[in-house]
XYZ file of C-alpha atoms in Angstrom:
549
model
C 0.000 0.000 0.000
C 1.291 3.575 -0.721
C 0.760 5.947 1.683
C 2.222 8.915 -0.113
C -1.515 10.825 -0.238
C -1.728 10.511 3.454
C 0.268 9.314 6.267
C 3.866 9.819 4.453
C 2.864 14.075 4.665
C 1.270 13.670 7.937
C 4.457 12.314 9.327
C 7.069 14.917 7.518
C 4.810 17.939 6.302
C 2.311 18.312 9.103
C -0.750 16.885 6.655
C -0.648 19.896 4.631
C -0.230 18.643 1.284
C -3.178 20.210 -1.019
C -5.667 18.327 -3.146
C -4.642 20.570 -6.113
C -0.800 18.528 -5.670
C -2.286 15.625 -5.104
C -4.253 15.578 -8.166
C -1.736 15.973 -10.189
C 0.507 13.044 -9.755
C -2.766 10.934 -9.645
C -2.863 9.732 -13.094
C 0.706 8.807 -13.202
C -0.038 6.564 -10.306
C -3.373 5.429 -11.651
C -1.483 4.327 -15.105
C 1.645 2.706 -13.787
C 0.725 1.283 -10.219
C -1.933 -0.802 -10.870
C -1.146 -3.447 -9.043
C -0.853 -2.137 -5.662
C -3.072 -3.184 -3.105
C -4.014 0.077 -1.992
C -3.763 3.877 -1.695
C -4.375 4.967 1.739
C -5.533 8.876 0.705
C -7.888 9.681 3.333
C -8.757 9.627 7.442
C -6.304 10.574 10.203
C -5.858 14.269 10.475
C -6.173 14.775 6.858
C -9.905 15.422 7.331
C -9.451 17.987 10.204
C -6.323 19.795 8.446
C -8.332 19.977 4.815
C -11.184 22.090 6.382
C -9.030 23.936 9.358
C -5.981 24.753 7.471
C -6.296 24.515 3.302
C -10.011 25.445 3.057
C -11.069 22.970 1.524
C -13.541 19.650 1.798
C -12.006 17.004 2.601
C -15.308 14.604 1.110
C -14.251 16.663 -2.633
C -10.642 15.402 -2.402
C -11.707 11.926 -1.985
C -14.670 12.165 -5.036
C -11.817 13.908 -7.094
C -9.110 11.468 -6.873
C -11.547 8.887 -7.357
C -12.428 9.849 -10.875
C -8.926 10.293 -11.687
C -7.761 6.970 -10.393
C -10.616 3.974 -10.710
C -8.398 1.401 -10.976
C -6.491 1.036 -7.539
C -8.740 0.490 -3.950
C -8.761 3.379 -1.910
C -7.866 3.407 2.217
C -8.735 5.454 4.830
C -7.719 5.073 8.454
C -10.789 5.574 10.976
C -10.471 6.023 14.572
C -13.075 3.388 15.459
C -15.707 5.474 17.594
C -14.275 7.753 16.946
C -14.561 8.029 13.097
C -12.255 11.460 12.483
C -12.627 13.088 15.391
C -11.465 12.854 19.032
C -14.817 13.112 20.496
C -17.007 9.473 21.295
C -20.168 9.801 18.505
C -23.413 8.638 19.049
C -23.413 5.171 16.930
C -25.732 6.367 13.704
C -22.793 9.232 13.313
C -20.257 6.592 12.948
C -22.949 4.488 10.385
C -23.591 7.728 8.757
C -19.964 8.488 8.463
C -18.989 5.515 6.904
C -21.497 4.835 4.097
C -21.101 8.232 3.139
C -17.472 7.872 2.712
C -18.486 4.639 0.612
C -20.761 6.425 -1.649
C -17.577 9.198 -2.214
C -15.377 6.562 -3.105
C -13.447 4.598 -0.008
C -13.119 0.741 -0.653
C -10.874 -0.076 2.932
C -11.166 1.208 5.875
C -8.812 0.478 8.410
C -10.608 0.436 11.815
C -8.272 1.023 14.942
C -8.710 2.171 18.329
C -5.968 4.169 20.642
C -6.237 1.797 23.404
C -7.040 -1.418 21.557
C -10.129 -1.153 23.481
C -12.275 -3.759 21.565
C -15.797 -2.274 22.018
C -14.971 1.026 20.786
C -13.541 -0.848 17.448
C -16.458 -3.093 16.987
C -18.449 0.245 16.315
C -16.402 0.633 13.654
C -16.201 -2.808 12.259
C -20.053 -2.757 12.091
C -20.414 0.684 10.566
C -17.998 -0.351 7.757
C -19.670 -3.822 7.228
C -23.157 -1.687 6.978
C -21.770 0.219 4.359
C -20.309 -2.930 2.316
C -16.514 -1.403 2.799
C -13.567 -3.753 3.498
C -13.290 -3.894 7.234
C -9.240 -4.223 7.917
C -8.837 -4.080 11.816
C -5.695 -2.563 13.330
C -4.086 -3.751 16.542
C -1.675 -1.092 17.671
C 1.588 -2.518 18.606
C 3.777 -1.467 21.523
C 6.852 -2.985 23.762
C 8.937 -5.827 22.552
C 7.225 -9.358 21.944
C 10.866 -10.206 21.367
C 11.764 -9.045 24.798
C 10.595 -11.760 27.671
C 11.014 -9.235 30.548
C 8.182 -6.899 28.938
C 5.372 -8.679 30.151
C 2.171 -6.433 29.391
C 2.319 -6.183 26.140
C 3.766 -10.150 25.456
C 2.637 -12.370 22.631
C -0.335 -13.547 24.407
C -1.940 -10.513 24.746
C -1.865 -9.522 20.738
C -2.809 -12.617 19.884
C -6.105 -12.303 22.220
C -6.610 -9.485 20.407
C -6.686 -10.519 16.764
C -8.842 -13.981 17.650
C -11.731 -11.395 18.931
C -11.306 -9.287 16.156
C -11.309 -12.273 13.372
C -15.025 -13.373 15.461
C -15.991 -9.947 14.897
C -16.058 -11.314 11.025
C -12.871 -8.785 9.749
C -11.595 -9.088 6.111
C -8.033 -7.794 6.956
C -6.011 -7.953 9.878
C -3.839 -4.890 10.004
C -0.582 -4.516 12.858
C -0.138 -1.080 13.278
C 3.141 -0.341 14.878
C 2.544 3.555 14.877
C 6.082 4.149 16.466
C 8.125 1.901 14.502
C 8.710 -0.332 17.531
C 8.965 -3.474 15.288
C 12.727 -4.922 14.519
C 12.913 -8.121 12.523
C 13.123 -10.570 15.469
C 9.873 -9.475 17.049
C 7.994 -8.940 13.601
C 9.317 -12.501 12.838
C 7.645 -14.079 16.208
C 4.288 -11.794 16.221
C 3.315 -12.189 12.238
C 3.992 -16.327 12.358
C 2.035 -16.214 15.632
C -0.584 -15.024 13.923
C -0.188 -16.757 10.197
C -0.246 -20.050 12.566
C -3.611 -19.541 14.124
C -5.372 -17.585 11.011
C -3.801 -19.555 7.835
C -5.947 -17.645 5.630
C -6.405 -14.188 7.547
C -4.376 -11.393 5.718
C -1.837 -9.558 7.277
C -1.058 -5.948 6.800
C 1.912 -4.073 8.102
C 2.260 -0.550 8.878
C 5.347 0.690 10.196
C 7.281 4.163 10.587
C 10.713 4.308 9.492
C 11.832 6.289 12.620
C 15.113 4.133 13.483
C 15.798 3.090 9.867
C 14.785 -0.231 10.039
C 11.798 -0.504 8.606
C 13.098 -2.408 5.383
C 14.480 -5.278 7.405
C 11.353 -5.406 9.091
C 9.362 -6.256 5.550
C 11.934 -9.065 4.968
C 11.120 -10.494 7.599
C 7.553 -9.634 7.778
C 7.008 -11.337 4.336
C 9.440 -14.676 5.605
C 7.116 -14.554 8.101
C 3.875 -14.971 5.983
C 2.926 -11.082 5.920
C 0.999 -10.140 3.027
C 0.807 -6.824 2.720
C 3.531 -4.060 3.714
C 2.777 -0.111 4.032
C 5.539 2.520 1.893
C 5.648 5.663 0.923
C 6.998 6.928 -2.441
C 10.768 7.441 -1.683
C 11.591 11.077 -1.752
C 8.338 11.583 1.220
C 9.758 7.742 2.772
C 12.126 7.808 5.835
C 12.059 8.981 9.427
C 8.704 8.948 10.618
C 7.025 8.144 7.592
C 7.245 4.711 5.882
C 9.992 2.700 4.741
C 10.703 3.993 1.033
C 9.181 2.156 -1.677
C 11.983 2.287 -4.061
C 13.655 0.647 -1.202
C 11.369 -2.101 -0.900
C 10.824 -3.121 -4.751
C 14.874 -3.659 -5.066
C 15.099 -5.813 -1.823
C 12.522 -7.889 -3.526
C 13.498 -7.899 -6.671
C 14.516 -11.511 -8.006
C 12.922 -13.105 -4.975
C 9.771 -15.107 -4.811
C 8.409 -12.179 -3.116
C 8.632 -9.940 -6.232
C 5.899 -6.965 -6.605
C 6.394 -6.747 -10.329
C 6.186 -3.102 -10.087
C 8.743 -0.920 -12.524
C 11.364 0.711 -10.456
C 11.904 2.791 -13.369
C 8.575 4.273 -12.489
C 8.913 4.406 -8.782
C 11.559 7.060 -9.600
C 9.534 9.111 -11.802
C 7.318 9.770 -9.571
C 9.608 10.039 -6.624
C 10.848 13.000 -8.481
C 7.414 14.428 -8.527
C 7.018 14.703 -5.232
C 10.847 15.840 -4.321
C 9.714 18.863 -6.184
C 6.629 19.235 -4.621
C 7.948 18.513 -1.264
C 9.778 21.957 -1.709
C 6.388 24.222 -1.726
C 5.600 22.974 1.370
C 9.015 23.968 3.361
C 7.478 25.895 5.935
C 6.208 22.596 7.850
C 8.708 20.570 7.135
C 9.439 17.975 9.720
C 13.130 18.519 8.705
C 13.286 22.043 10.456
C 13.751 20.314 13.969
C 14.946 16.978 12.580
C 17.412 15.983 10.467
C 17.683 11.991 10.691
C 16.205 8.680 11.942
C 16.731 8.181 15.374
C 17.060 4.734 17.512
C 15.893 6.508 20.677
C 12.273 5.655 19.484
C 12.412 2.028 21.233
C 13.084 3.699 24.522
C 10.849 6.831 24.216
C 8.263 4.786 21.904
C 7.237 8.276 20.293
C 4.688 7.553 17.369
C 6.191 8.830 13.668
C 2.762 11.204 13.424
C 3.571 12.865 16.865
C 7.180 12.856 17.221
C 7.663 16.007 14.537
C 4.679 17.836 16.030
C 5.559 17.063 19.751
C 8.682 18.972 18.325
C 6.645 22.032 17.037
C 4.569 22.205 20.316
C 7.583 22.204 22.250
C 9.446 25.104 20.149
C 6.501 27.190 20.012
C 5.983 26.700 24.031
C 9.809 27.589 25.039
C 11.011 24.159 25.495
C 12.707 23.807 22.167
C 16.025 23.494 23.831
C 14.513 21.149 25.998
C 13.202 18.568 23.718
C 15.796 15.726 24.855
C 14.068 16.713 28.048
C 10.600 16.181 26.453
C 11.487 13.095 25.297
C 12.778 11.399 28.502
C 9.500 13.229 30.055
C 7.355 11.079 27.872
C 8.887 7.968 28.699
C 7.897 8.873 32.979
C 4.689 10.159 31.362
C 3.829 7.149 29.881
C 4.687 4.759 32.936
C 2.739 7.161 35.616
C -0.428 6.691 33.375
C -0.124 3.310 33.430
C 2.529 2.339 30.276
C -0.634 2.774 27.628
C -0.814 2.206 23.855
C -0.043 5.095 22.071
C -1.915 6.859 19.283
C -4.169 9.521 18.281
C -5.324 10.309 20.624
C -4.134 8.459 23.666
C -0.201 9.620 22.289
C -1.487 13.219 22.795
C -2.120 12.616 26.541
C 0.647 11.200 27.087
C 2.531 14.262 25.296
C 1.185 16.945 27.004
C 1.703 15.135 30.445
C 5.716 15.005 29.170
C 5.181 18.435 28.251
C 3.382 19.559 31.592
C 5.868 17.916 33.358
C 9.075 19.392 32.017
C 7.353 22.836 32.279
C 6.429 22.799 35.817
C 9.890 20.934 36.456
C 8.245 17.519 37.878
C 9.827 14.123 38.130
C 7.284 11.068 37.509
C 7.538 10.458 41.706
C 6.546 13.748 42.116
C 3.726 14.018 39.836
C 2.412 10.865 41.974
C 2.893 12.035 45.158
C 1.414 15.663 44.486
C -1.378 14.176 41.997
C -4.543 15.788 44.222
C -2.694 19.451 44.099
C -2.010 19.583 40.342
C -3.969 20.954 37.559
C -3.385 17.876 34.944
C -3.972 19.130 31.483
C -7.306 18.529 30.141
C -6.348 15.644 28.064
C -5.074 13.760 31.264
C -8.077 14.509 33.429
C -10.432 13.193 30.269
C -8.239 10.355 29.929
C -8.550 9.189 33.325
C -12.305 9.692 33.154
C -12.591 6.654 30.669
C -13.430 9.148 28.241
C -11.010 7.231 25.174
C -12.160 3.801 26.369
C -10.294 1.916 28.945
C -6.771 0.483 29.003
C -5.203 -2.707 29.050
C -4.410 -3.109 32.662
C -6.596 -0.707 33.725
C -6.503 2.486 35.143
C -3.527 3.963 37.935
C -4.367 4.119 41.389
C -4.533 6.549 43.717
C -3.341 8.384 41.099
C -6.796 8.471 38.994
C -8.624 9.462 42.342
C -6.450 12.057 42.985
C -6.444 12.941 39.339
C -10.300 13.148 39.181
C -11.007 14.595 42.505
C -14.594 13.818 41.905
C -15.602 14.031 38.263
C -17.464 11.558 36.672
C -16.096 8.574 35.647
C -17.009 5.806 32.802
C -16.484 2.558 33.118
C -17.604 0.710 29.583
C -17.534 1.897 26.053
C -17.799 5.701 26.028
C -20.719 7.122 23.504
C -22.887 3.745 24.501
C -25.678 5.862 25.817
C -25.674 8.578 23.778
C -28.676 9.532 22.011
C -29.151 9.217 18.112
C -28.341 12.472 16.047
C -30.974 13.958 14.323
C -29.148 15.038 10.735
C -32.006 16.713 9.506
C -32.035 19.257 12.727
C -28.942 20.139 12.111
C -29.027 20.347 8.423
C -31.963 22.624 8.591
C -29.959 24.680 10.939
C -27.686 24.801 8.799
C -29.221 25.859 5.649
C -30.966 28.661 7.516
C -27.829 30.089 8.708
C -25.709 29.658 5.533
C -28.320 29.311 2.815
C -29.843 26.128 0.893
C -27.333 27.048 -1.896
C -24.248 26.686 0.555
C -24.566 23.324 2.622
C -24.835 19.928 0.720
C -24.932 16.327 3.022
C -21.175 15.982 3.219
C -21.000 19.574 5.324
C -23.271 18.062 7.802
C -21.456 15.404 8.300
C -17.839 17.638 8.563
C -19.907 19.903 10.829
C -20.783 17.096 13.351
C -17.431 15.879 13.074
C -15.881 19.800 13.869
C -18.541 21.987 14.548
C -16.718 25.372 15.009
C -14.083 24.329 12.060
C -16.774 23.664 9.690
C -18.270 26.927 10.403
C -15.177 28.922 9.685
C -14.710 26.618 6.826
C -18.047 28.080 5.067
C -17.662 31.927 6.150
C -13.909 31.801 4.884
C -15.224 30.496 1.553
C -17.788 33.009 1.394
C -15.432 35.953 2.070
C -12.468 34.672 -0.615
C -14.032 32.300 -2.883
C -12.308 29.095 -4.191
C -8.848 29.818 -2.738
C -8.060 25.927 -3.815
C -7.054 26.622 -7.596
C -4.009 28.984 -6.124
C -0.753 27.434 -6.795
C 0.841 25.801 -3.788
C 3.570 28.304 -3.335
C 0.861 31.408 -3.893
C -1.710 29.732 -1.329
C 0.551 29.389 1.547
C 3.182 32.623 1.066
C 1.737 35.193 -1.139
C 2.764 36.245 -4.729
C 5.783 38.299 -5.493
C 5.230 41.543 -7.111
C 4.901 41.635 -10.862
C 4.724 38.272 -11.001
C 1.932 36.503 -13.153
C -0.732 34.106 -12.018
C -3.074 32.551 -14.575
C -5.892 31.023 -12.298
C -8.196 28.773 -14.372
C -11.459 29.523 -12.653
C -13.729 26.921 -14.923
C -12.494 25.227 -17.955
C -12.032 27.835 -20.504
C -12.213 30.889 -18.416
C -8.814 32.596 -16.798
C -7.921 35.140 -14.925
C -4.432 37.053 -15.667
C -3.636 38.483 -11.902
C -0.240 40.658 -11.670
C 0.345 42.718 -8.012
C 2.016 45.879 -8.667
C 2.415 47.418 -5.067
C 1.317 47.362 -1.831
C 1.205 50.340 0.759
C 2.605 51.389 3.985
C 1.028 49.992 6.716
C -2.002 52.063 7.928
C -2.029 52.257 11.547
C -5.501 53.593 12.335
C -6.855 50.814 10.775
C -4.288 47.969 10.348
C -4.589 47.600 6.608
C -2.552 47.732 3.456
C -3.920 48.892 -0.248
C -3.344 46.245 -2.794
C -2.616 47.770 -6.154
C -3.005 44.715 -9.056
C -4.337 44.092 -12.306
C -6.914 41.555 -13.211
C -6.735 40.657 -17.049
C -4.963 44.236 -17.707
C -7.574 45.739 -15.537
C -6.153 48.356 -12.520
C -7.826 47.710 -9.076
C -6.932 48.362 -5.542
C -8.513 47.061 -2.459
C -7.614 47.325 1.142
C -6.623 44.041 3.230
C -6.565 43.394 6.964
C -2.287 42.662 7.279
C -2.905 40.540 10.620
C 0.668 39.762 11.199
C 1.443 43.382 11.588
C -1.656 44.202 13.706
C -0.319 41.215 16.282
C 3.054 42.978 15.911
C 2.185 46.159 16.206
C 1.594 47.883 19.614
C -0.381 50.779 19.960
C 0.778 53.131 22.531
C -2.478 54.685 24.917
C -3.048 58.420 24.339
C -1.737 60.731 26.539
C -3.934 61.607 29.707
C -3.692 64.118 32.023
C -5.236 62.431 35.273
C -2.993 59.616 34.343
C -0.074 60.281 36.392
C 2.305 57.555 35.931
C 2.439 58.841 32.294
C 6.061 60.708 31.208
């Protein structure tokens, strides 16, 4: 499976790869790489980042790409209750959410949850059978099967795992092993495991290439009886994203394990996305870091955090302090209990790390002075049973103390929540935007992300289709002079040249745009928000103000 369209620029470009680049290496893929299983182009934070970040719908990217490619199955990764989102949904949202993303064009969906709590994925698995999609359940992977003195997380326990999921009547099994925990011994004893109870259950692996061995792992995944590995094209493969695929084709070349696919071609469009990876340098993971890194088996990091964890912790103060983060994640982790980690169970355990480090706490002290902190919010929800509940269970006294009162949940959160009524809120929405403005796909992104979908709409309303602006334009601006032909329909384009823009004016914060539109002069004024936050207005001068000079 390629994951080039999705979790390869989640893990080194912060998901913000466009539709409009995506589009465009999609027919090269659809005429050369038939014959891969899959393209996983949809799900995680792509659907979040689409609407928040590149205004645009996330349900047109999917419809789009599957006109232009009908010949390979698409895959989408779905939080199991949780669909998209990181809230629990009432169980006819998940239904709902699934068969539409059927009837837009998704063939596999793979179903995990961040705990590997088995209730919240059977949601899932039954919204996805409902809908006639290929159900391929993920069990997250953490520790060391290889390792006999980790005991939690042994061989036993996975196993458990996938013979509940395979009565649960799943197509695929997939091992997701978010953090690139896997080497080849352990992948070697988990997959035959597996192949030796469930002969004819397929196996998928997903790995991050965080410590560089993600290759070796394949080998041995496939000696093992594997049948299906996850890569990204190479020039997006490597560090936390997935073992290259270029990489992959020529280990296997001239092997019984062949793919048949043209390496030839696997460069091409490598090169395609080198250059494109170069629009998008202002999130690139490669800012804060510049290699693989073996450290992951200790701190156990997953690939989609471990850049972002980096981010959060430069824009909080603690970018020289990231080592510090890091060893802060691995106390984290053991004071809540040594969980899985993934969206979004990963994200409580980073902002614990980051808590601690920023308050200066050691994991002894954070349990001894657990009734007198204020735990970030993801902590105190965690410990409510609000993501499900975790292998092991729950830390005590420190979820008491934690809690100090609130309410706590001890099943599968979301069981007892009511039905949504779609039509309510899609006749609340028309009368606030207009019957012209919301089709069935924004109420389903609006009861995924109420508030985001909201800005989504008023942002389109103010600057129109800001999609068909080249990459570089969309995220940094034009320079001036320079030309922009923006096809607006087939046919019909616009000629747009800047020519100057003003001074800043200070009374109200804006600049006058001077351009011309097909030879046309106009000028209009525009909010310049970066100055307004940098610019400080000094108070006027008062006379019964006496501390002024």
């Amino acid at each position: 499976m390629d994951t080039t369209m999705r979790d390869a620029h989640q893990s080194l470009l912060a998901t913000r790869v466009r539709t409009r680049d995506l589009k465009k290496s999609a027919p090269f893929v659809a005429k050369n790489f038939s014959q891969f299983f899959s393209l996983e182009n949809w799900g995680g934070a792509t659907f979040d980042v689409a609407l928040r970040f590149l205004h645009e719908c996330p349900w047109d990217r999917l419809s789009e790409l599957r006109e232009i490619i009908p010949n390979i199955p698409f895959q989408m990764l779905l939080r199991g209750a949780n669909a998209v989102g990181y809230s629990n949904y009432p169980d006819n949202v998940i239904d709902g959410f699934c068969q539409m993303a059927v009837d837009h064009g998704m063939d596999i969906f793979r179903i995990f949850d961040s705990l590997n709590y088995l209730p919240n994925m059977k949601v899932g698995i039954n919204a996805v059978g409902k809908a006639n999609g290929v159900i391929s359940a993920a069990v997250c992977y953490t520790g060391d099967v290889a390792d006999k003195s980790r005991t939690k997380y042994n061989l036993d326990y996975y196993t458990k795992i996938v013979d509940e999921l395979v009565k649960m009547g799943i197509h695929i099994l997939s091992i997701k092993d978010m953090a690139g925990l896997l080497k080849p011994q352990a992948t070697k004893i988990l997959i035959d495991a597996i192949r030796q109870k469930h002969p004819d259950l397929p196996i998928h692996l997903h790995t991050h290439d965080t410590a560089g061995t993600g290759v070796a792992n394949y080998l041995a995944a496939f000696e093992a009886g594997a049948d299906i590995v996850d890569v990204a094209v190479d020039s997006v493969s490597g560090m936390t994203s997935q073992p290259t695929m270029g990489g992959v084709v020529a280990a296997l070349q001239n092997t019984k394990y062949s793919t048949g696919i043209d390496l030839e071609k696997v460069n091409e469009y490598s090169a395609f996305w080198e250059q494109t990876r170069l629009l998008y340098a202002p999130f690139e993971c490669t800012t804060t870091m510049k290699s693989g890194n073996a450290d992951v088996y200790k701190n156990e990091i997953p690939g989609g955090q471990y850049t972002n964890l980096q981010f959060q912790a430069f824009s909080l103060g603690l970018g020289s302090q990231f080592e510090n983060v890091k060893k802060s994640y691995i106390e984290a982790n053991q004071v809540l209990g040594d969980i899985i980690k993934v969206t979004p169970s990963s994200k409580v355990v980073g902002d614990l790390a980051q808590f601690m480090v920023q308050n200066n706490l050691t994991a002894k002290e954070v349990r001894e002075r657990g009734d007198e902190l204020s735990f970030p919010s993801s902590v105190v929800e965690f410990m409510q049973g609000q993501l499900g509940q975790p292998h092991g269970g729950f830390p005590e006294p420190l979820r008491t103390q934690i809690l100090k009162g609130k309410k706590r949940i001890d099943g599968r959160p979301g069981a007892d929540t009511e039905q949504l009524d779609f039509d309510k809120i899609e006749a609340e929405l028309r009368k606030k935007f207009g019957d012209d403005i919301i089709r069935k796909c924004d109420v389903m992104s609006y009861v995924m992300f109420p508030k985001v979908l909201e800005e989504y709409i008023d942002f389109k309303k103010q600057y129109g289709p800001v999609e068909l602006y080249p990459t570089r334009v969309f995220f940094v601006g034009p320079d001036l002079n320079e030309m922009l032909d923006i096809e607006i329909e087939r046919g019909k384009v616009l000629h747009i040249v800047v020519l100057a823009i003003s001074d800043l004016m200070l009374a109200t914060g804006e600049r006058e745009v001077f351009f011309q539109v097909n030879g046309q002069l106009r000028s209009m004024k525009v909010k310049d928000k970066a100055a307004i936050k940098d610019h400080k207005v000094q108070p006027k001068a008062d006379k019964n103000n006496k501390n002024q000079i």
